[in-house]
Amino acid sequence: MILKFKNSLDSSRILFLITSILLLPASLSSQPFKADTIRLKENLLFLSGDPLKGRAPGTKEDSLAASFISDKLKSAGFAPLIGNSLMVPFDFIIRREIEQGSSIAISGKNLLEDKDYFISPISPSASISGEIEVIDKNSNSLVNKRGKIALIKSDPDSVQFFTTPISQQGYEGLLFYNDNEINPLKNVRSSGVSIPVVGISKELASFILSEKSLICNIECRIEIVKGRSFNVLAVKPGPNKSRYILAGAHYDHLGFGGKGSGSMYKNEGEIHNGADDNGSGVVSVIEMGRVISERIDSNPNSNHSYGIAIAAFGAEEMGLIGSRIVVDTLTSLNLLPALMINLDMVGRMNNRRVQAGGAGTFLGADSILLNVNKDYSLNLTVTKDGYGPSDHASFYTKGVPVLYFTTGVHKEYHTPSDDFDLINFAGLKMVTDFVSDIVYNISDMGFVPVYQKSEAPVSSARRSFKVTLGVIPDFTYEKGDGFRVGSVTDGRPAQIAGMKEGDVIINMNTKKINNIYDYMSALGDLKQGSQVQVIIRRGLSEITLQIHL
């Protein structure tokens, strides 16, 4: 391009502009680097677009999302945190579903699937036969009921909690009904139970209740469908490879929603794009990685004490599966981070409000938040605990200090309406810059986060039980031979009695425990002030603990 100046004033202005541009890199190098709103928008437009079909774990689109994140971090100069690839695969159970060949007959008459009955996918593969016996769902017979099949009245959503006491009485299987129309459930994402569970129509239930000595034959064929997802783990190494701060966010969402997905939407088959949950958190940590990396590279004389790692976790919506696997892997490699920062739903800021959790998990956290916020004037709500239903909890239970940021839940949470056009990008940029400054300042100061224990909050789910032991489930455990403890809360009954992370609970007060449903069923029988005998499997040994509640 050839510039033509109309007069000396124009030429002076152009000369000043050119001089300013030439001097711009030098002047910028002394200024804090900031997130680029355009990059945030471009990245989120891809991750939360319809073509990715809601990023359900184990799908092709889940893999595409992980690959996109990996490419962005590679282009920002990040290397694999472990192994030779930023994308670290893991396998998990996607769902349990009914196979063809499953059937039910009563006194020799074959029943019609979906009209007379449906087999619950929580059932095991089994072939059983027995006389139907009508019982109260809370019955506790001392007589062995082997060779019998129980019939109870129960809501489909709670029937799994009655399977343990019923199976412990010897019943071979469980039929259930209620006053509503039969509503077949073809697959579930939850764990299985120990006996076949079959829902029957209220008409069939009426017939059974009017007859005696009916024999029921149940053929259950269950397929356990496994899938593969990814954790994206990237690092910008510091002076010491094993010394780093990790900023992470889960990238998966609910796909098309539906039963068992966690969707709040009543209809099925609509894409849940998850722009805020948690596309916002992922694009924030991607941009954070770029900003911090460029900021460090721009000042080679800086004395940074930490490397910077970025993580995008898979299968969070299915029970923190991805982050739990990451933590276990890093523990085995003696490579846990000095601090883990989690961003989950940070795209819907309103009135500068941001929730910051984990301030009680390491000494000095409050001061750091306060000092950095002087430049942002965010309306911070600070909480102490390091637990909660997101990926930071996986790290905190392993003794890693954590911080957790969110702009809060909204009415579009877990619905198809959580879309790109509702994101507050000015607020998302602000959160990204705020957390970037926290990471950069901690590294620049050489600050050492000293882990300290915080009290676990009492959730509404926990309040539904009269007592709790003080353990968090390991949702990755699917063997069906016990309930594996993901973590044990200090000062609670289980920890006081000697229970440890990784213990597998196999018996509570003589009740066999095969899975989380059995555990919750047994938990519901306990009373405050009582004592419960718990048998755990630790390695190859079985240990009996007396736990005072």
Tab-separated table of C-alpha atoms in Angstrom, residues 124-514:
chain	number	residue	atom	x	y	z
A	124	PRO	CA	-27.853	-58.639	36.403
A	125	SER	CA	-27.818	-61.189	33.607
A	126	ALA	CA	-29.631	-64.153	35.164
A	127	SER	CA	-32.139	-66.931	34.598
A	128	ILE	CA	-34.412	-67.535	37.605
A	129	SER	CA	-37.663	-69.206	38.535
A	130	GLY	CA	-39.714	-68.937	41.698
A	131	GLU	CA	-43.096	-68.588	43.319
A	132	ILE	CA	-44.353	-65.007	43.547
A	133	GLU	CA	-44.799	-63.754	47.101
A	134	VAL	CA	-46.476	-60.421	47.842
A	135	ILE	CA	-44.616	-58.528	50.567
A	136	ASP	CA	-44.307	-55.076	52.071
A	137	LYS	CA	-41.275	-53.302	50.611
A	138	ASN	CA	-39.930	-52.715	54.121
A	139	SER	CA	-40.422	-56.299	55.296
A	140	ASN	CA	-37.547	-58.074	56.983
A	141	SER	CA	-38.363	-61.760	57.245
A	142	LEU	CA	-36.144	-64.016	59.329
A	143	VAL	CA	-37.193	-66.971	57.162
A	144	ASN	CA	-34.995	-67.723	54.157
A	145	LYS	CA	-36.999	-66.953	51.025
A	146	ARG	CA	-34.820	-68.816	48.555
A	147	GLY	CA	-36.881	-69.960	45.580
A	148	LYS	CA	-39.297	-67.028	45.936
A	149	ILE	CA	-39.742	-63.883	43.855
A	150	ALA	CA	-40.980	-60.820	45.756
A	151	LEU	CA	-43.731	-58.478	44.568
A	152	ILE	CA	-43.832	-54.976	46.067
A	153	LYS	CA	-45.494	-51.648	45.353
A	154	SER	CA	-42.835	-49.029	44.689
A	155	ASP	CA	-41.964	-46.006	42.617
A	156	PRO	CA	-39.483	-46.884	39.805
A	157	ASP	CA	-37.026	-44.226	40.977
A	158	SER	CA	-36.647	-45.754	44.440
A	159	VAL	CA	-37.048	-49.486	43.831
A	160	GLN	CA	-33.283	-50.057	43.707
A	161	PHE	CA	-33.018	-49.129	47.372
A	162	PHE	CA	-35.212	-52.093	48.342
A	163	THR	CA	-33.265	-54.690	46.370
A	164	THR	CA	-30.597	-55.210	49.013
A	165	PRO	CA	-32.819	-56.068	52.006
A	166	ILE	CA	-35.050	-58.172	49.754
A	167	SER	CA	-32.141	-60.118	48.256
A	168	GLN	CA	-30.659	-60.609	51.724
A	169	GLN	CA	-33.852	-62.387	52.739
A	170	GLY	CA	-33.136	-64.912	49.991
A	171	TYR	CA	-35.541	-63.718	47.306
A	172	GLU	CA	-34.314	-64.611	43.811
A	173	GLY	CA	-35.877	-61.611	42.091
A	174	LEU	CA	-38.111	-58.577	42.531
A	175	LEU	CA	-41.313	-57.533	40.760
A	176	PHE	CA	-42.685	-54.051	41.410
A	177	TYR	CA	-45.670	-51.969	40.350
A	178	ASN	CA	-47.383	-48.652	41.088
A	179	ASP	CA	-50.569	-46.815	40.152
A	180	ASN	CA	-49.108	-45.206	37.037
A	181	GLU	CA	-48.877	-46.562	33.518
A	182	ILE	CA	-45.892	-48.772	32.781
A	183	ASN	CA	-42.937	-46.653	31.671
A	184	PRO	CA	-40.162	-48.878	30.335
A	185	LEU	CA	-36.570	-47.846	30.965
A	186	LYS	CA	-34.309	-49.385	28.339
A	187	ASN	CA	-30.927	-48.319	29.657
A	188	VAL	CA	-29.329	-46.664	32.663
A	189	ARG	CA	-25.986	-45.119	33.493
A	190	SER	CA	-26.057	-46.302	37.103
A	191	SER	CA	-24.566	-49.326	38.816
A	192	GLY	CA	-26.281	-52.686	38.807
A	193	VAL	CA	-27.917	-54.641	41.640
A	194	SER	CA	-27.656	-58.292	42.654
A	195	ILE	CA	-31.099	-59.665	41.645
A	196	PRO	CA	-33.359	-59.210	38.597
A	197	VAL	CA	-35.750	-56.261	38.963
A	198	VAL	CA	-38.895	-56.176	36.824
A	199	GLY	CA	-41.585	-53.506	36.574
A	200	ILE	CA	-45.067	-54.817	35.801
A	201	SER	CA	-48.320	-53.138	34.795
A	202	LYS	CA	-50.953	-52.394	37.411
A	203	GLU	CA	-53.325	-54.755	35.548
A	204	LEU	CA	-50.851	-57.616	35.812
A	205	ALA	CA	-50.267	-56.751	39.466
A	206	SER	CA	-54.027	-56.927	40.110
A	207	PHE	CA	-54.135	-60.380	38.529
A	208	ILE	CA	-51.213	-61.621	40.629
A	209	LEU	CA	-52.751	-60.218	43.812
A	210	SER	CA	-55.956	-62.159	43.121
A	211	GLU	CA	-54.225	-65.490	42.526
A	212	LYS	CA	-52.125	-67.889	44.577
A	213	SER	CA	-49.030	-70.002	43.962
A	214	LEU	CA	-48.052	-68.361	40.691
A	215	ILE	CA	-44.669	-69.355	39.281
A	216	CYS	CA	-42.615	-66.674	37.549
A	217	ASN	CA	-39.759	-67.368	35.128
A	218	ILE	CA	-37.419	-64.477	34.386
A	219	GLU	CA	-34.718	-64.453	31.725
A	220	CYS	CA	-32.503	-61.352	32.007
A	221	ARG	CA	-29.877	-60.560	29.418
A	222	ILE	CA	-28.038	-57.357	30.195
A	223	GLU	CA	-25.337	-55.739	28.102
A	224	ILE	CA	-22.802	-53.522	29.822
A	225	VAL	CA	-21.809	-50.918	27.247
A	226	LYS	CA	-18.373	-49.422	27.732
A	227	GLY	CA	-17.023	-46.294	26.136
A	228	ARG	CA	-13.809	-44.340	25.844
A	229	SER	CA	-13.311	-40.738	26.774
A	230	PHE	CA	-10.265	-38.550	27.274
A	231	ASN	CA	-8.555	-36.300	29.734
A	232	VAL	CA	-6.522	-33.570	28.062
A	233	LEU	CA	-3.421	-32.934	30.188
A	234	ALA	CA	-0.930	-30.268	29.122
A	235	VAL	CA	1.942	-28.495	30.837
A	236	LYS	CA	4.242	-25.545	30.370
A	237	PRO	CA	7.133	-26.884	32.472
A	238	GLY	CA	8.784	-24.775	35.123
A	239	PRO	CA	12.224	-25.110	36.722
A	240	ASN	CA	11.122	-28.337	38.419
A	241	LYS	CA	8.948	-30.763	36.410
A	242	SER	CA	7.129	-32.022	39.491
A	243	ARG	CA	6.291	-28.523	40.739
A	244	TYR	CA	3.325	-26.990	38.968
A	245	ILE	CA	-0.102	-25.383	39.339
A	246	LEU	CA	-2.990	-27.026	37.500
A	247	ALA	CA	-6.003	-25.148	36.156
A	248	GLY	CA	-8.763	-27.440	34.976
A	249	ALA	CA	-12.344	-27.704	33.770
A	250	HIS	CA	-14.517	-30.557	32.559
A	251	TYR	CA	-15.443	-30.449	28.887
A	252	ASP	CA	-18.191	-33.096	28.690
A	253	HIS	CA	-21.928	-32.459	28.851
A	254	LEU	CA	-25.229	-34.328	28.561
A	255	GLY	CA	-25.503	-35.054	24.846
A	256	PHE	CA	-29.195	-35.312	23.981
A	257	GLY	CA	-30.310	-35.501	27.609
A	258	GLY	CA	-32.919	-38.096	28.508
A	259	LYS	CA	-33.460	-40.321	31.519
A	260	GLY	CA	-30.392	-40.908	33.625
A	261	SER	CA	-28.427	-38.110	31.957
A	262	GLY	CA	-28.986	-35.525	34.673
A	263	SER	CA	-31.058	-33.311	32.376
A	264	MET	CA	-33.681	-31.070	33.957
A	265	TYR	CA	-35.614	-31.024	30.687
A	266	LYS	CA	-38.728	-33.199	30.549
A	267	ASN	CA	-38.498	-34.087	26.844
A	268	GLU	CA	-35.867	-36.296	25.259
A	269	GLY	CA	-33.885	-35.997	22.073
A	270	GLU	CA	-32.844	-32.333	22.141
A	271	ILE	CA	-29.197	-31.340	22.076
A	272	HIS	CA	-27.861	-30.010	25.370
A	273	ASN	CA	-25.009	-27.797	24.152
A	274	GLY	CA	-23.713	-26.911	27.610
A	275	ALA	CA	-22.320	-23.515	26.665
A	276	ASP	CA	-21.968	-22.503	30.299
A	277	ASP	CA	-21.727	-26.049	31.686
A	278	ASN	CA	-18.951	-26.344	31.038
A	279	GLY	CA	-17.944	-24.893	27.724
A	280	SER	CA	-17.283	-21.629	29.538
A	281	GLY	CA	-14.835	-23.221	31.960
A	282	VAL	CA	-12.959	-25.041	29.203
A	283	VAL	CA	-12.466	-22.023	26.942
A	284	SER	CA	-11.411	-20.050	30.003
A	285	VAL	CA	-8.610	-22.467	30.940
A	286	ILE	CA	-7.519	-22.740	27.284
A	287	GLU	CA	-7.201	-18.963	27.073
A	288	MET	CA	-5.673	-18.831	30.527
A	289	GLY	CA	-2.960	-21.211	29.369
A	290	ARG	CA	-2.168	-19.047	26.355
A	291	VAL	CA	-2.105	-15.813	28.357
A	292	ILE	CA	0.091	-17.130	31.170
A	293	SER	CA	2.433	-18.871	28.734
A	294	GLU	CA	2.954	-15.701	26.689
A	295	ARG	CA	3.295	-13.635	29.833
A	296	ILE	CA	6.064	-15.863	31.178
A	297	ASP	CA	7.824	-16.038	27.800
A	298	SER	CA	7.734	-12.248	27.479
A	299	ASN	CA	9.828	-11.871	30.618
A	300	PRO	CA	12.677	-14.403	30.502
A	301	ASN	CA	14.258	-12.803	33.566
A	302	SER	CA	11.268	-13.592	35.772
A	303	ASN	CA	11.801	-16.104	38.539
A	304	HIS	CA	8.737	-18.327	38.283
A	305	SER	CA	8.639	-21.183	40.752
A	306	TYR	CA	5.999	-23.320	39.057
A	307	GLY	CA	5.134	-24.865	35.764
A	308	ILE	CA	1.593	-24.264	34.514
A	309	ALA	CA	-0.623	-27.227	33.658
A	310	ILE	CA	-4.009	-27.127	31.947
A	311	ALA	CA	-6.484	-30.003	32.208
A	312	ALA	CA	-9.787	-30.689	30.454
A	313	PHE	CA	-11.547	-33.575	32.189
A	314	GLY	CA	-13.873	-36.078	30.553
A	315	ALA	CA	-16.952	-37.776	32.041
A	316	GLU	CA	-17.434	-35.316	34.908
A	317	GLU	CA	-21.195	-35.412	34.487
A	318	MET	CA	-21.130	-39.163	35.134
A	319	GLY	CA	-19.535	-38.794	38.556
A	320	LEU	CA	-16.140	-37.026	38.287
A	321	ILE	CA	-14.790	-40.103	36.493
A	322	GLY	CA	-12.130	-38.349	34.421
A	323	SER	CA	-10.653	-36.219	37.197
A	324	ARG	CA	-10.658	-39.170	39.579
A	325	ILE	CA	-8.591	-41.174	37.087
A	326	VAL	CA	-6.218	-38.221	36.626
A	327	VAL	CA	-5.692	-37.922	40.371
A	328	ASP	CA	-5.034	-41.649	40.763
A	329	THR	CA	-2.530	-41.568	37.889
A	330	LEU	CA	-0.699	-38.494	39.179
A	331	THR	CA	-0.589	-39.997	42.671
A	332	SER	CA	1.041	-43.165	41.343
A	333	LEU	CA	3.619	-41.019	39.513
A	334	ASN	CA	4.236	-38.805	42.567
A	335	LEU	CA	3.219	-35.896	40.356
A	336	LEU	CA	0.289	-34.212	42.102
A	337	PRO	CA	0.084	-30.425	41.589
A	338	ALA	CA	0.935	-27.881	44.263
A	339	LEU	CA	-2.478	-26.289	43.687
A	340	MET	CA	-5.527	-27.230	41.609
A	341	ILE	CA	-7.863	-24.512	40.320
A	342	ASN	CA	-11.221	-25.581	38.910
A	343	LEU	CA	-13.542	-23.518	36.732
A	344	ASP	CA	-17.085	-24.825	36.340
A	345	MET	CA	-19.823	-22.638	34.834
A	346	VAL	CA	-18.149	-19.233	34.698
A	347	GLY	CA	-20.027	-17.761	31.742
A	348	ARG	CA	-23.128	-16.206	33.278
A	349	MET	CA	-21.750	-13.410	35.452
A	350	ASN	CA	-24.343	-10.994	36.800
A	351	ASN	CA	-23.505	-7.814	38.731
A	352	ARG	CA	-19.837	-8.894	38.888
A	353	ARG	CA	-20.747	-11.792	41.193
A	354	VAL	CA	-18.324	-14.720	41.367
A	355	GLN	CA	-18.261	-17.575	43.863
A	356	ALA	CA	-14.804	-18.647	45.013
A	357	GLY	CA	-14.517	-21.912	46.911
A	358	GLY	CA	-11.590	-23.631	48.587
A	359	ALA	CA	-10.332	-20.628	50.549
A	360	GLY	CA	-9.937	-22.843	53.593
A	361	THR	CA	-7.870	-25.519	51.843
A	362	PHE	CA	-4.529	-23.728	52.135
A	363	LEU	CA	-3.038	-20.989	54.249
A	364	GLY	CA	-3.076	-17.549	52.658
A	365	ALA	CA	-5.847	-18.225	50.134
A	366	ASP	CA	-8.042	-15.413	51.469
A	367	SER	CA	-5.221	-12.885	51.171
A	368	ILE	CA	-4.418	-13.908	47.599
A	369	LEU	CA	-8.048	-13.591	46.521
A	370	LEU	CA	-8.361	-10.214	48.236
A	371	ASN	CA	-5.158	-8.772	46.779
A	372	VAL	CA	-5.808	-9.861	43.187
A	373	ASN	CA	-9.410	-8.669	43.386
A	374	LYS	CA	-8.220	-5.116	44.066
A	375	ASP	CA	-7.694	-4.838	40.300
A	376	TYR	CA	-11.107	-6.292	39.430
A	377	SER	CA	-13.586	-5.271	42.143
A	378	LEU	CA	-15.518	-8.491	41.720
A	379	ASN	CA	-18.386	-9.180	44.082
A	380	LEU	CA	-16.751	-12.301	45.526
A	381	THR	CA	-18.589	-14.818	47.676
A	382	VAL	CA	-15.847	-16.844	49.343
A	383	THR	CA	-16.345	-20.277	50.907
A	384	LYS	CA	-13.840	-22.405	52.764
A	385	ASP	CA	-14.525	-26.016	51.854
A	386	GLY	CA	-12.711	-27.983	49.167
A	387	TYR	CA	-15.445	-30.506	48.514
A	388	GLY	CA	-18.380	-30.266	46.138
A	389	PRO	CA	-19.870	-31.807	42.998
A	390	SER	CA	-17.067	-30.852	40.625
A	391	ASP	CA	-13.556	-31.935	39.712
A	392	HIS	CA	-11.651	-30.035	42.399
A	393	ALA	CA	-13.088	-32.466	44.968
A	394	SER	CA	-11.122	-35.315	43.352
A	395	PHE	CA	-7.887	-33.433	44.053
A	396	TYR	CA	-8.766	-32.130	47.489
A	397	THR	CA	-9.502	-35.607	48.801
A	398	LYS	CA	-5.919	-36.512	47.828
A	399	GLY	CA	-4.446	-33.695	49.901
A	400	VAL	CA	-4.094	-31.100	47.142
A	401	PRO	CA	-5.040	-27.464	47.945
A	402	VAL	CA	-7.790	-26.227	45.637
A	403	LEU	CA	-9.643	-23.150	44.473
A	404	TYR	CA	-12.981	-23.346	42.682
A	405	PHE	CA	-14.679	-20.604	40.667
A	406	THR	CA	-18.205	-20.343	39.303
A	407	THR	CA	-20.663	-17.609	38.400
A	408	GLY	CA	-23.489	-19.798	39.648
A	409	VAL	CA	-26.393	-21.973	38.576
A	410	HIS	CA	-29.246	-20.597	36.466
A	411	LYS	CA	-32.602	-21.754	35.095
A	412	GLU	CA	-30.963	-23.041	31.889
A	413	TYR	CA	-28.733	-25.413	33.875
A	414	HIS	CA	-28.839	-28.930	32.379
A	415	THR	CA	-31.395	-27.969	29.747
A	416	PRO	CA	-31.148	-27.472	25.959
A	417	SER	CA	-31.356	-23.712	26.597
A	418	ASP	CA	-27.803	-23.481	27.981
A	419	ASP	CA	-26.573	-21.939	24.742
A	420	PHE	CA	-23.890	-19.678	23.329
A	421	ASP	CA	-26.108	-16.599	23.007
A	422	LEU	CA	-26.666	-16.409	26.783
A	423	ILE	CA	-22.970	-16.223	27.682
A	424	ASN	CA	-21.697	-12.984	29.223
A	425	PHE	CA	-18.358	-12.788	27.411
A	426	ALA	CA	-17.257	-9.627	29.196
A	427	GLY	CA	-17.765	-11.465	32.473
A	428	LEU	CA	-16.088	-14.619	31.146
A	429	LYS	CA	-13.058	-12.572	30.118
A	430	MET	CA	-12.987	-10.971	33.563
A	431	VAL	CA	-13.016	-14.352	35.330
A	432	THR	CA	-10.292	-15.640	32.994
A	433	ASP	CA	-8.071	-12.626	33.666
A	434	PHE	CA	-8.750	-12.755	37.399
A	435	VAL	CA	-7.786	-16.423	37.723
A	436	SER	CA	-4.819	-15.961	35.357
A	437	ASP	CA	-3.491	-13.259	37.659
A	438	ILE	CA	-3.909	-15.549	40.669
A	439	VAL	CA	-1.871	-18.293	38.985
A	440	TYR	CA	0.779	-15.909	37.674
A	441	ASN	CA	1.208	-14.092	40.990
A	442	ILE	CA	1.490	-17.303	43.014
A	443	SER	CA	4.174	-18.555	40.635
A	444	ASP	CA	5.984	-15.220	40.464
A	445	MET	CA	6.056	-14.852	44.259
A	446	GLY	CA	7.146	-18.438	44.814
A	447	PHE	CA	4.218	-18.822	47.209
A	448	VAL	CA	3.800	-22.349	48.573
A	449	PRO	CA	0.153	-23.365	49.188
A	450	VAL	CA	0.174	-25.333	52.446
A	451	TYR	CA	-2.683	-27.839	52.495
A	452	GLN	CA	-5.120	-27.698	55.353
A	453	LYS	CA	-8.300	-29.620	56.001
A	454	SER	CA	-11.672	-27.952	55.706
A	455	GLU	CA	-15.023	-29.138	56.968
A	456	ALA	CA	-17.139	-30.917	54.376
A	457	PRO	CA	-20.460	-29.151	53.785
A	458	VAL	CA	-23.684	-30.944	54.571
A	459	SER	CA	-25.578	-31.266	51.305
A	460	SER	CA	-29.295	-31.643	50.912
A	461	ALA	CA	-28.719	-35.223	49.794
A	462	ARG	CA	-26.890	-35.988	52.990
A	463	ARG	CA	-29.601	-34.421	55.099
A	464	SER	CA	-32.041	-37.000	53.755
A	465	PHE	CA	-30.260	-39.565	55.920
A	466	LYS	CA	-30.417	-39.556	59.703
A	467	VAL	CA	-26.677	-40.234	59.876
A	468	THR	CA	-23.695	-40.525	57.559
A	469	LEU	CA	-20.323	-42.208	57.951
A	470	GLY	CA	-18.395	-39.355	56.359
A	471	VAL	CA	-17.214	-41.006	53.144
A	472	ILE	CA	-17.401	-40.012	49.483
A	473	PRO	CA	-18.087	-42.760	46.908
A	474	ASP	CA	-15.617	-43.800	44.244
A	475	PHE	CA	-17.927	-43.555	41.218
A	476	THR	CA	-15.388	-45.291	38.982
A	477	TYR	CA	-15.798	-48.594	40.860
A	478	GLU	CA	-18.209	-50.896	39.014
A	479	LYS	CA	-17.201	-54.444	40.030
A	480	GLY	CA	-20.387	-55.157	41.974
A	481	ASP	CA	-18.528	-56.725	44.900
A	482	GLY	CA	-18.718	-53.792	47.299
A	483	PHE	CA	-18.818	-50.035	47.739
A	484	ARG	CA	-15.362	-48.493	47.302
A	485	VAL	CA	-14.568	-45.411	49.338
A	486	GLY	CA	-13.281	-42.506	47.262
A	487	SER	CA	-12.273	-40.418	50.260
A	488	VAL	CA	-12.800	-40.226	54.003
A	489	THR	CA	-13.622	-36.958	55.746
A	490	ASP	CA	-11.452	-36.191	58.759
A	491	GLY	CA	-13.197	-36.110	62.114
A	492	ARG	CA	-16.223	-38.062	60.884
A	493	PRO	CA	-17.207	-41.542	62.182
A	494	ALA	CA	-15.555	-43.572	59.394
A	495	GLN	CA	-12.199	-41.825	59.745
A	496	ILE	CA	-12.247	-42.073	63.527
A	497	ALA	CA	-12.870	-45.818	63.252
A	498	GLY	CA	-9.906	-46.277	60.911
A	499	MET	CA	-11.488	-46.399	57.460
A	500	LYS	CA	-9.209	-45.299	54.616
A	501	GLU	CA	-9.535	-44.160	51.039
A	502	GLY	CA	-9.717	-47.161	48.727
A	503	ASP	CA	-11.337	-49.450	51.301
A	504	VAL	CA	-14.196	-51.498	49.871
A	505	ILE	CA	-17.218	-51.798	52.174
A	506	ILE	CA	-18.647	-55.310	51.780
A	507	ASN	CA	-20.897	-55.630	54.837
A	508	MET	CA	-22.765	-53.330	57.242
A	509	ASN	CA	-24.478	-54.799	60.304
A	510	THR	CA	-24.553	-58.246	58.606
A	511	LYS	CA	-26.053	-56.774	55.407
A	512	LYS	CA	-24.070	-57.586	52.298
A	513	ILE	CA	-22.969	-54.517	50.342
A	514	ASN	CA	-22.479	-54.967	46.592
